[in-house]
Amino acid sequence: MKLFSLASGSSGNCYLVQSSAGHNILIDCGLSAKKVQQYLAGFGVQIHQLSAIFLTHDHSDHVSGVGTISQRWGVVVYANSKTLEAARLRWEKLHRVAVEQTDRSGAADSGTVRPPAISKYNLQVLPTGAVIWFGSLQVSSFPVSHDAADTVCYTLRENECQATILTDLGCATNVIFEPLCRSDLIILEANHSLERLQKSRYPYYLKARITSDHGHLSNLQSGKILQEIIERSSPAHLVWLAHLSQESNQPEIAKHEISHQLEMAGIHKFPLHVAQRDKPSLQWNGEPAVYQIPMF
Ligand SMILES: [Zn+2]
Ligand SMILES: [Zn+2]
């Protein structure tokens, strides 16, 4: 199994997973179809070759390109029933807006092409907790606390290697630890620095939403989750920090605040990597993670 971060943040989230038998799946796609087509081409993948797209939840930074991809290329979309229904409504609204815009600009430019009428999305219900196989690649979900219709996170497993993508949640619940402790790769939300968020220009209601149990994880919360994983299992996890806020976080701040939390727990010099917001960045080739106890 290989896993690539194509984009991570409030302007779009998308991960590409490749099985050893050549299945290509996306976890979320909050990018335009055009952009994801361009990114996939960089990995030698044509968009029609996607075996599936899995949705964690229906917020636009996770689903905005999925309706077009499913409609145009017939790619199957898996999610639980509440997420599929909420995402479908969002895609239909996006389509209406696009039609209205082209109709308006079409009055001045007769060459404008109207978006095609919605035909059908290829949607498949995957109940939360169910497991689905693509050859030897296993995909399963578990629920998390976030303010969308019915948010989940995904675990991917093949040949004793496991990755878990844990973004978009407001607090740690017991159910997250078992899959995380067993994962070689952990993609962990580090959305904001609490101090930066409080000083930010965001209105009060937005700050309250982000810091609620149904919002997003702060660096401190992520550090505590990571500490608990390491204490329960081992430090042998590769960790990518993800879904950083542009307004109230920075890669160096996230790494510093999380490392500080770990240092206080006696976990020294734990390596942390940060997925970039708006372009493909990190890549994992399915190797088990190694942590070397620092000598100094
Ligand atoms: Zn998000
Ligand atoms: Zn969200």
Short mmCIF file of C-alpha atoms and ligand atoms in Angstrom, two decimals:
data_model
loop_
_atom_site.label_atom_id
_atom_site.label_comp_id
_atom_site.label_asym_id
_atom_site.label_seq_id
_atom_site.Cartn_x
_atom_site.Cartn_y
_atom_site.Cartn_z
CA MET A 1 0.00 0.00 0.00
CA LYS A 2 1.12 3.54 -0.77
CA LEU A 3 -0.48 6.71 0.51
CA PHE A 4 -0.03 10.26 -0.77
CA SER A 5 -1.25 13.56 0.61
CA LEU A 6 -2.62 15.60 -2.31
CA ALA A 7 -4.04 18.48 -0.23
CA SER A 8 -4.76 19.09 3.44
CA GLY A 9 -6.58 22.06 4.97
CA SER A 10 -9.75 24.09 4.91
CA SER A 11 -9.33 24.81 1.18
CA GLY A 12 -9.40 21.12 0.27
CA ASN A 13 -8.51 17.68 1.60
CA CYS A 14 -7.60 14.67 -0.51
CA TYR A 15 -5.49 11.53 -0.02
CA LEU A 16 -4.61 8.96 -2.67
CA VAL A 17 -4.23 5.33 -1.59
CA GLN A 18 -2.71 2.75 -3.94
CA SER A 19 -2.98 -0.95 -3.20
CA SER A 20 -0.23 -3.37 -4.19
CA ALA A 21 -2.61 -4.82 -6.81
CA GLY A 22 -3.07 -1.41 -8.43
CA HIS A 23 -6.35 -0.18 -6.95
CA ASN A 24 -6.42 3.62 -6.62
CA ILE A 25 -8.82 5.15 -4.14
CA LEU A 26 -9.28 8.64 -2.78
CA ILE A 27 -10.16 9.51 0.77
CA ASP A 28 -12.18 12.74 0.39
CA CYS A 29 -11.81 15.16 -2.49
CA GLY A 30 -12.36 18.79 -1.63
CA LEU A 31 -10.53 19.87 -4.79
CA SER A 32 -11.97 20.66 -8.21
CA ALA A 33 -12.13 17.78 -10.66
CA LYS A 34 -9.63 19.63 -12.85
CA LYS A 35 -7.14 20.05 -10.03
CA VAL A 36 -7.37 16.44 -8.85
CA GLN A 37 -7.00 15.26 -12.44
CA GLN A 38 -3.78 17.26 -12.65
CA TYR A 39 -2.48 15.92 -9.33
CA LEU A 40 -3.35 12.30 -10.14
CA ALA A 41 -1.56 12.57 -13.48
CA GLY A 42 1.61 13.36 -11.48
CA PHE A 43 1.30 9.85 -9.99
CA GLY A 44 0.50 8.24 -13.32
CA VAL A 45 -3.19 7.79 -12.50
CA GLN A 46 -6.07 8.76 -14.82
CA ILE A 47 -9.18 9.91 -13.02
CA HIS A 48 -11.37 7.20 -14.62
CA GLN A 49 -9.01 4.59 -13.13
CA LEU A 50 -10.13 5.44 -9.58
CA SER A 51 -11.73 2.41 -7.94
CA ALA A 52 -13.62 4.53 -5.41
CA ILE A 53 -13.80 7.73 -3.39
CA PHE A 54 -14.55 7.50 0.33
CA LEU A 55 -16.10 10.45 2.15
CA THR A 56 -15.42 11.21 5.79
CA HIS A 57 -18.17 13.84 5.97
CA ASP A 58 -20.09 16.33 3.88
CA HIS A 59 -18.21 19.60 4.51
CA SER A 60 -17.21 21.23 1.22
CA ASP A 61 -13.44 21.01 1.89
CA HIS A 62 -13.90 17.21 1.71
CA VAL A 63 -16.53 16.68 -0.99
CA SER A 64 -16.64 19.62 -3.39
CA GLY A 65 -15.09 17.83 -6.40
CA VAL A 66 -16.64 14.43 -5.78
CA GLY A 67 -20.05 15.01 -7.40
CA THR A 68 -18.51 16.06 -10.71
CA ILE A 69 -16.04 13.15 -10.69
CA SER A 70 -18.73 10.59 -9.93
CA GLN A 71 -21.12 12.01 -12.50
CA ARG A 72 -18.61 12.48 -15.31
CA TRP A 73 -16.43 9.39 -14.86
CA GLY A 74 -18.84 7.08 -13.01
CA VAL A 75 -16.50 6.72 -10.01
CA VAL A 76 -18.26 5.01 -7.10
CA VAL A 77 -18.55 7.07 -3.90
CA TYR A 78 -18.74 5.32 -0.53
CA ALA A 79 -19.97 6.89 2.71
CA ASN A 80 -22.63 6.28 5.32
CA SER A 81 -26.19 7.18 4.32
CA LYS A 82 -26.43 10.54 6.14
CA THR A 83 -23.17 11.76 4.62
CA LEU A 84 -24.17 10.66 1.11
CA GLU A 85 -27.51 12.45 1.37
CA ALA A 86 -25.96 15.66 2.70
CA ALA A 87 -23.18 15.55 0.07
CA ARG A 88 -25.71 14.98 -2.74
CA LEU A 89 -27.65 18.09 -1.68
CA ARG A 90 -24.40 20.07 -1.63
CA TRP A 91 -23.42 18.92 -5.17
CA GLU A 92 -26.88 19.77 -6.53
CA LYS A 93 -26.59 23.25 -5.03
CA LEU A 94 -23.09 23.70 -6.53
CA HIS A 95 -24.50 22.61 -9.89
CA ARG A 96 -27.40 25.12 -9.69
CA VAL A 97 -24.97 27.94 -8.90
CA ALA A 98 -22.70 26.94 -11.83
CA VAL A 99 -25.68 26.90 -14.22
CA GLU A 100 -26.86 30.32 -13.02
CA GLN A 101 -23.35 31.75 -13.44
CA THR A 102 -22.94 30.43 -16.99
CA ASP A 103 -26.44 31.60 -17.90
CA ARG A 104 -25.58 35.11 -16.68
CA SER A 105 -22.19 35.24 -18.43
CA GLY A 106 -23.70 33.48 -21.47
CA ALA A 107 -25.85 36.54 -22.13
CA ALA A 108 -22.67 38.49 -22.92
CA ASP A 109 -20.68 35.62 -24.42
CA SER A 110 -22.59 33.28 -26.66
CA GLY A 111 -19.67 30.78 -26.59
CA THR A 112 -20.17 29.93 -22.89
CA VAL A 113 -20.87 26.23 -22.33
CA ARG A 114 -23.69 25.39 -19.93
CA PRO A 115 -22.79 22.65 -17.37
CA PRO A 116 -24.49 19.39 -18.35
CA ALA A 117 -27.69 18.47 -16.51
CA ILE A 118 -27.19 16.28 -13.44
CA SER A 119 -27.52 12.68 -14.52
CA LYS A 120 -26.66 10.34 -11.70
CA TYR A 121 -24.02 10.02 -9.06
CA ASN A 122 -22.65 6.54 -8.41
CA LEU A 123 -23.29 6.31 -4.66
CA GLN A 124 -22.90 3.28 -2.38
CA VAL A 125 -23.82 3.22 1.28
CA LEU A 126 -21.04 1.98 3.55
CA PRO A 127 -22.42 1.88 7.11
CA THR A 128 -20.07 3.24 9.78
CA GLY A 129 -17.93 0.37 11.07
CA ALA A 130 -18.38 -1.79 7.97
CA VAL A 131 -15.33 -3.15 6.15
CA ILE A 132 -14.82 -3.22 2.38
CA TRP A 133 -12.04 -4.91 0.41
CA PHE A 134 -10.25 -3.94 -2.82
CA GLY A 135 -8.18 -7.04 -3.43
CA SER A 136 -6.02 -7.26 -0.31
CA LEU A 137 -6.62 -3.62 0.69
CA GLN A 138 -9.12 -3.27 3.51
CA VAL A 139 -10.97 -0.02 4.22
CA SER A 140 -13.00 0.51 7.38
CA SER A 141 -14.46 3.48 9.24
CA PHE A 142 -15.16 4.56 12.79
CA PRO A 143 -17.24 7.49 14.10
CA VAL A 144 -15.77 10.77 15.34
CA SER A 145 -17.16 13.89 17.01
CA HIS A 146 -17.57 16.63 14.36
CA ASP A 147 -20.38 18.94 13.31
CA ALA A 148 -21.39 17.38 9.98
CA ALA A 149 -24.19 14.89 9.18
CA ASP A 150 -22.40 11.75 10.41
CA THR A 151 -18.60 12.10 10.39
CA VAL A 152 -16.23 9.12 10.27
CA CYS A 153 -12.51 8.56 9.85
CA TYR A 154 -10.93 5.74 7.85
CA THR A 155 -8.41 3.01 8.49
CA LEU A 156 -6.61 1.37 5.55
CA ARG A 157 -4.89 -1.98 5.94
CA GLU A 158 -2.92 -4.24 3.63
CA ASN A 159 -0.36 -6.98 4.36
CA GLU A 160 0.04 -6.11 8.06
CA CYS A 161 0.53 -2.40 7.28
CA GLN A 162 -2.05 0.04 8.53
CA ALA A 163 -2.75 3.76 8.13
CA THR A 164 -5.41 5.85 9.84
CA ILE A 165 -6.52 9.30 8.73
CA LEU A 166 -7.86 11.22 11.70
CA THR A 167 -8.91 14.76 10.79
CA ASP A 168 -12.01 16.82 11.47
CA LEU A 169 -12.92 16.02 15.05
CA GLY A 170 -13.39 18.21 18.09
CA CYS A 171 -12.27 15.81 20.80
CA ALA A 172 -10.79 12.38 21.40
CA THR A 173 -13.31 9.61 22.02
CA ASN A 174 -12.39 6.07 23.15
CA VAL A 175 -13.11 4.52 19.77
CA ILE A 176 -10.22 6.32 18.01
CA PHE A 177 -7.39 4.75 20.01
CA GLU A 178 -7.59 1.11 18.94
CA PRO A 179 -7.11 1.83 15.20
CA LEU A 180 -4.50 4.52 15.90
CA CYS A 181 -2.40 2.33 18.18
CA ARG A 182 -2.26 -0.36 15.46
CA SER A 183 -1.32 2.09 12.68
CA ASP A 184 2.13 2.46 11.15
CA LEU A 185 1.07 5.77 9.61
CA ILE A 186 -1.12 8.20 11.54
CA ILE A 187 -2.45 11.28 9.76
CA LEU A 188 -3.50 13.47 12.65
CA GLU A 189 -5.34 16.78 12.65
CA ALA A 190 -3.42 19.70 14.17
CA ASN A 191 -5.85 22.42 13.25
CA HIS A 192 -4.94 25.40 15.38
CA SER A 193 -2.77 26.87 18.04
CA LEU A 194 -5.21 27.88 20.76
CA GLU A 195 -3.30 31.09 21.44
CA ARG A 196 -3.29 32.06 17.75
CA LEU A 197 -6.95 31.21 17.35
CA GLN A 198 -7.96 33.40 20.29
CA LYS A 199 -5.97 36.32 18.80
CA SER A 200 -7.30 35.73 15.28
CA ARG A 201 -9.83 37.89 13.41
CA TYR A 202 -12.41 35.10 13.52
CA PRO A 203 -15.75 36.12 15.06
CA TYR A 204 -16.61 34.77 18.49
CA TYR A 205 -19.14 32.21 17.21
CA LEU A 206 -16.54 30.69 14.86
CA LYS A 207 -13.91 30.45 17.60
CA ALA A 208 -16.53 28.76 19.80
CA ARG A 209 -17.40 26.30 17.01
CA ILE A 210 -13.75 25.41 16.30
CA THR A 211 -12.88 24.82 19.96
CA SER A 212 -16.07 22.88 20.76
CA ASP A 213 -16.14 19.08 21.08
CA HIS A 214 -17.61 19.01 17.54
CA GLY A 215 -15.06 21.34 15.94
CA HIS A 216 -11.35 20.78 15.31
CA LEU A 217 -8.35 19.56 17.29
CA SER A 218 -5.89 22.09 18.65
CA ASN A 219 -2.16 21.34 18.62
CA LEU A 220 -2.39 20.65 22.35
CA GLN A 221 -5.23 18.14 21.88
CA SER A 222 -3.31 16.44 19.07
CA GLY A 223 -0.22 16.25 21.28
CA LYS A 224 -2.25 14.61 24.06
CA ILE A 225 -3.76 12.09 21.64
CA LEU A 226 -0.31 11.26 20.32
CA GLN A 227 1.07 10.94 23.83
CA GLU A 228 -1.71 8.49 24.73
CA ILE A 229 -1.14 6.42 21.57
CA ILE A 230 2.59 6.17 22.28
CA GLU A 231 2.02 5.30 25.94
CA ARG A 232 -0.55 2.64 25.01
CA SER A 233 1.41 1.08 22.14
CA SER A 234 4.93 2.20 21.17
CA PRO A 235 6.63 5.21 19.60
CA ALA A 236 6.90 3.31 16.29
CA HIS A 237 4.40 5.40 14.37
CA LEU A 238 5.01 7.66 11.41
CA VAL A 239 2.99 10.84 12.03
CA TRP A 240 1.81 13.40 9.52
CA LEU A 241 0.17 16.50 10.94
CA ALA A 242 -2.75 17.59 8.78
CA HIS A 243 -5.64 20.02 8.27
CA LEU A 244 -3.67 22.99 9.67
CA SER A 245 -5.58 26.26 9.75
CA GLN A 246 -4.08 28.98 7.58
CA GLU A 247 -5.35 31.65 9.96
CA SER A 248 -4.35 30.18 13.31
CA ASN A 249 -1.52 27.70 12.78
CA GLN A 250 1.79 27.22 11.01
CA PRO A 251 3.81 24.05 10.42
CA GLU A 252 6.59 25.12 12.81
CA ILE A 253 4.12 26.17 15.52
CA ALA A 254 2.25 22.85 15.25
CA LYS A 255 5.45 20.85 15.46
CA HIS A 256 6.73 22.94 18.36
CA GLU A 257 3.53 22.73 20.45
CA ILE A 258 3.05 19.00 19.88
CA SER A 259 6.72 18.19 20.49
CA HIS A 260 6.56 20.22 23.72
CA GLN A 261 3.59 18.15 24.92
CA LEU A 262 5.48 14.93 24.11
CA GLU A 263 8.71 16.14 25.71
CA MET A 264 6.84 16.84 28.95
CA ALA A 265 5.69 13.20 28.87
CA GLY A 266 9.28 12.00 28.38
CA ILE A 267 8.94 11.28 24.65
CA HIS A 268 11.94 13.02 23.13
CA LYS A 269 12.62 14.20 19.60
CA PHE A 270 9.59 12.46 18.13
CA PRO A 271 9.65 13.08 14.34
CA LEU A 272 6.65 15.00 13.01
CA HIS A 273 5.88 15.79 9.37
CA VAL A 274 3.37 18.32 8.08
CA ALA A 275 1.13 17.81 5.05
CA GLN A 276 0.99 20.91 2.86
CA ARG A 277 -2.29 22.70 2.26
CA ASP A 278 -2.50 23.18 -1.46
CA LYS A 279 -0.28 20.71 -3.25
CA PRO A 280 0.85 17.08 -3.10
CA SER A 281 3.47 16.74 -0.38
CA LEU A 282 3.97 13.65 1.78
CA GLN A 283 4.26 10.08 0.58
CA TRP A 284 4.28 6.74 2.45
CA ASN A 285 5.36 3.49 0.82
CA GLY A 286 3.85 1.14 3.38
CA GLU A 287 6.97 0.55 5.44
CA PRO A 288 6.65 0.00 9.19
CA ALA A 289 7.66 3.10 11.17
CA VAL A 290 10.87 3.17 13.19
CA TYR A 291 11.61 5.36 16.22
CA GLN A 292 15.16 5.54 17.43
CA ILE A 293 15.58 6.51 21.04
CA PRO A 294 17.60 9.73 20.95
CA MET A 295 21.03 9.54 22.59
CA PHE A 296 21.09 13.22 23.57
ZN ZN B 1 -12.20 19.77 6.97
ZN ZN B 2 -15.28 19.27 8.62
#
